[in-house]
C-alpha positions in Angstrom: 5.1 114.4 33.7 4.5 111.4 31.5 1.0 109.9 31.7 0.9 106.2 32.3 -1.4 104.1 30.1 -3.1 101.2 31.8 -4.5 98.4 29.7 -7.7 96.9 31.1 -8.8 93.4 30.2 -11.4 93.4 27.4 -14.9 92.1 27.7 -13.9 89.2 25.5 -11.3 88.2 28.1 -13.5 88.7 31.2 -16.7 87.1 30.0 -15.4 83.5 29.9 -13.9 83.9 33.3 -17.3 85.2 34.6 -19.1 82.3 33.0 -16.7 79.8 34.5 -17.1 81.2 38.0 -20.8 81.5 37.8 -21.3 77.9 36.5 -19.3 76.2 39.2 -21.4 73.3 40.6 -23.0 74.2 43.9 -25.3 71.2 44.3 -25.7 67.6 43.2 -26.5 64.0 44.1 -24.6 60.8 44.5 -25.3 57.3 45.8 -23.5 55.2 48.3 -23.6 51.4 48.8 -22.2 49.4 51.7 -21.9 45.6 51.4 -20.2 42.9 53.5 -19.1 40.6 50.6 -18.5 37.4 52.7 -14.9 37.0 51.4 -13.6 34.7 54.2 -12.1 31.4 53.1 -14.7 28.6 53.5 -12.5 26.8 56.0 -13.2 29.7 58.3 -16.7 30.6 57.4 -18.9 29.5 54.4 -21.4 32.2 55.5 -24.2 29.8 54.7 -24.2 30.9 51.1 -24.4 28.2 48.4 -22.1 28.1 45.5 -18.4 28.7 44.8 -17.0 31.8 46.5 -14.9 32.8 43.6 -17.8 32.6 41.2 -20.0 34.5 43.6 -17.4 37.2 44.0 -17.2 37.5 40.2 -21.0 38.1 40.2 -20.6 40.7 43.0 -18.1 42.6 40.9 -20.2 42.4 37.8 -23.2 43.8 39.7 -21.2 46.7 41.1 -20.3 47.6 37.5 -23.8 47.2 36.3 -25.2 49.3 39.1 -22.6 52.0 38.4 -22.8 53.0 42.1 -20.9 56.2 42.8 -19.3 54.9 46.0 -19.1 51.4 47.4 -17.7 50.4 50.7 -17.0 46.6 51.1 -16.2 44.6 54.2 -14.8 41.1 54.5 -13.2 41.6 51.1 -10.4 39.1 51.9 -9.4 36.1 49.8 -11.7 36.7 46.8 -10.8 40.3 46.3 -9.3 39.7 42.8 -12.5 38.0 41.7 -14.5 41.1 42.5 -12.1 43.5 40.8 -11.9 41.3 37.7 -15.5 42.0 36.8 -15.9 45.5 38.4 -15.1 48.6 36.3 -15.0 51.5 38.7 -12.2 53.8 37.8 -11.0 54.3 41.4 -10.3 51.3 43.6 -8.4 50.8 46.8 -5.6 48.2 46.7 -6.1 45.1 48.8 -4.3 44.7 52.1 -4.3 40.9 51.7 -6.3 37.9 52.6 -6.7 36.3 56.1 -4.8 36.9 58.4 -3.0 39.9 56.9 -5.8 42.1 55.4 -8.4 44.3 56.9 -11.1 43.2 54.4 -12.0 46.9 53.8 -12.0 48.2 50.3 -13.7 51.0 48.4 -14.5 51.4 44.7 -15.9 54.7 43.3 -16.6 57.0 40.4 -14.7 59.8 42.1 -11.0 60.2 43.0 -9.7 60.6 46.6 -6.7 61.3 48.6 -5.4 60.9 52.2 -6.3 57.2 52.2 -5.5 55.5 55.5 -6.2 52.1 57.1 -6.5 52.0 60.9 -6.6 48.9 63.1 -8.8 48.7 66.2 -7.0 49.3 69.4 -9.2 46.6 71.1 -10.6 43.3 70.0 -12.2 40.3 71.6 -10.8 36.8 70.9 -14.0 34.7 71.0 -15.3 35.4 67.5 -11.9 35.5 65.7 -11.8 39.3 65.6 -8.2 39.4 66.6 -7.1 37.1 63.7 -7.2 39.9 61.2 -6.4 43.6 61.5 -10.0 44.7 61.5 -10.7 48.4 61.9 -11.6 51.3 59.7 -10.4 53.1 56.6 -10.5 56.8 55.9 -10.4 58.8 52.6 -11.2 62.3 51.4 -13.2 62.0 48.2 -14.0 64.7 45.7 -17.6 64.4 44.6 -17.5 67.6 42.4 -14.7 70.0 41.6 -13.6 71.5 44.9 -16.3 69.6 46.9 -15.0 67.0 49.3 -16.6 64.5 51.7 -14.7 62.4 54.2 -15.5 58.7 54.1 -15.0 56.1 56.8 -15.5 52.3 56.2 -15.6 50.2 59.3 -16.0 46.5 60.3 -16.7 46.3 64.1 -16.0 43.5 66.5 -18.5 40.6 66.2 -20.1 38.5 68.9 -22.5 39.2 71.7 -20.7 38.7 75.0 -19.5 41.5 77.3 -16.0 41.5 75.8 -17.5 42.0 72.3 -19.8 44.8 73.4 -16.8 46.6 75.1 -14.7 46.2 72.0 -17.4 47.6 69.8 -17.8 50.6 72.1 -14.1 51.2 72.2 -14.0 51.0 68.4 -16.7 53.7 68.0 -14.9 55.9 70.5 -11.7 55.3 68.5 -13.2 56.3 65.1 -14.9 59.4 66.7 -11.5 60.5 68.1 -10.0 60.1 64.6 -12.9 62.1 63.0 -12.3 64.8 65.6 -8.6 65.0 64.7 -9.0 64.7 60.9 -12.5 65.7 59.7 -13.4 68.7 61.9 -16.0 70.8 60.1 -16.1 68.5 57.1 -19.1 66.5 55.8 -18.6 62.8 56.8 -20.2 59.5 55.8 -19.6 56.4 57.9 -20.6 53.1 56.3 -20.0 49.5 57.1 -20.7 46.5 59.3 -21.2 47.8 62.8 -22.1 44.3 64.2 -24.7 46.2 66.2 -28.4 46.9 66.2 -30.4 49.6 67.9 -32.2 46.9 69.8 -29.0 45.6 71.4 -29.1 46.2 75.1 -25.3 47.1 75.1 -25.4 49.0 71.9 -22.6 51.3 70.8 -24.1 52.9 67.7 -25.8 55.5 69.9 -22.4 57.0 70.4 -22.5 58.1 66.8 -25.8 59.9 67.1 -24.7 61.5 70.3 -21.7 62.9 68.3 -24.1 64.5 65.7 -24.4 61.7 63.1 -27.7 60.7 61.7 -28.6 57.0 61.0 -30.0 57.1 57.4 -32.2 54.1 58.1 -33.7 55.6 61.2 -34.2 58.9 59.5 -35.8 57.7 56.2 -37.4 54.3 57.1 -38.3 54.7 60.8 -39.4 58.3 60.6 -36.7 59.4 63.1 -37.9 57.0 65.8 -35.0 55.0 67.2 -35.7 51.4 68.3 -35.4 50.8 72.1 -32.3 49.2 73.5 -33.1 45.8 74.9 -36.3 45.4 72.8 -36.8 42.3 70.6 -34.8 42.6 67.4 -36.6 42.9 64.1 -33.8 41.2 62.3 -33.8 40.9 58.5 -33.5 37.7 56.6 -31.2 37.6 53.5 -32.7 38.8 51.2 -34.6 41.3 53.4 -38.3 41.1 53.2 -38.7 44.9 53.5 -36.7 48.0 54.4 -38.3 48.2 57.9 -36.3 45.3 59.4 -32.9 46.0 60.9 -29.4 44.8 60.0 -26.0 45.4 61.5 -24.8 47.2 58.3 -25.4 50.9 58.6 -24.7 54.3 56.9 -24.4 57.3 59.2 -23.7 60.8 58.0 -23.3 64.5 59.1 -23.1 67.7 57.1 -20.1 70.0 57.1 -19.6 73.7 57.7 -19.4 74.5 54.0 -21.0 71.4 52.4 -24.4 70.1 53.5 -25.5 66.5 53.1 -29.0 65.0 53.1 -30.0 61.4 52.7 -33.0 61.3 50.4 -33.6 57.6 49.7 -32.7 54.3 51.5 -33.1 50.7 50.3 -31.8 47.1 50.6 -30.4 46.0 47.2 -30.5 42.3 47.9 -32.6 41.5 44.8 -29.8 42.9 42.6 -27.0 40.8 44.2 -28.1 37.2 43.4 -26.9 34.1 41.7 -28.5 33.0 38.4 -30.6 30.5 40.4 -31.8 33.3 42.8 -29.6 32.5 45.7 -27.9 35.4 47.5 -24.2 36.2 47.1 -23.5 37.0 50.7 -25.0 36.6 54.1 -25.4 40.3 54.4 -27.9 42.6 52.7 -26.3 45.4 50.7 -27.6 48.9 51.5 -28.0 51.8 49.1 -28.5 55.4 50.2 -29.0 58.4 47.8 -27.5 61.7 49.0 -28.0 65.3 47.9 -25.5 68.0 48.7 -25.1 71.8 48.4 -22.2 74.1 48.9 
């Protein structure tokens, strides 16, 4: 019988593999900004913001670059999209779907790459606030925040207005996005950011559907100490710029952990003072919101 000789990997070969496996990143942090950039043509809405919209959009893009935010969701990024991208330097950026009436106004720039990008139109809209004039809805992407660590992101712009038809359309929209999440993001960590056109104090609010589905409102969690404002109570609405973090806006960031990746919101703030014109005037009629997240896997 001939003895077989088996050659085992040497320690010199195994050691780099062990070091590589043991040094894989298992925790980290990133930040997330959401901002309605008021990119409608002035003939439709000047947003009450002084100055030229193209110039203002250039300034928004420059501030996005200066802030080096990890992930930025934008809404109403319609006709001045190119001005923002001209001065922003994020390596990953969604292509525009066009200006009014063709585009959704939803775009994302980030320091991380993504795949599975989709744009989805709301199934229901209400005519009175012009919501049916553009394909408003939500976008979806799966972003890699570290090697092998993924988070599903949703960017939304809900129906505007305050009558019953608007409330019904917003509720239908939240139900639609939750159905999409169930079908595409089961067991995964998820962040939903954008313009909900809703406040917790609204009597016919729809944002409670998100918390009922297991999502945390980062503002309620970090600024309000977990105490949700009462539906139908007087609104503590913010001016632009916001005087403090305690007032409420319609722009929100919700999140939930996944089965294999946990998420925790650790800091929350309005960034209005960073997004201003040289004379101190604001660049949009919305306050940008920044949330810091930590994650473990």
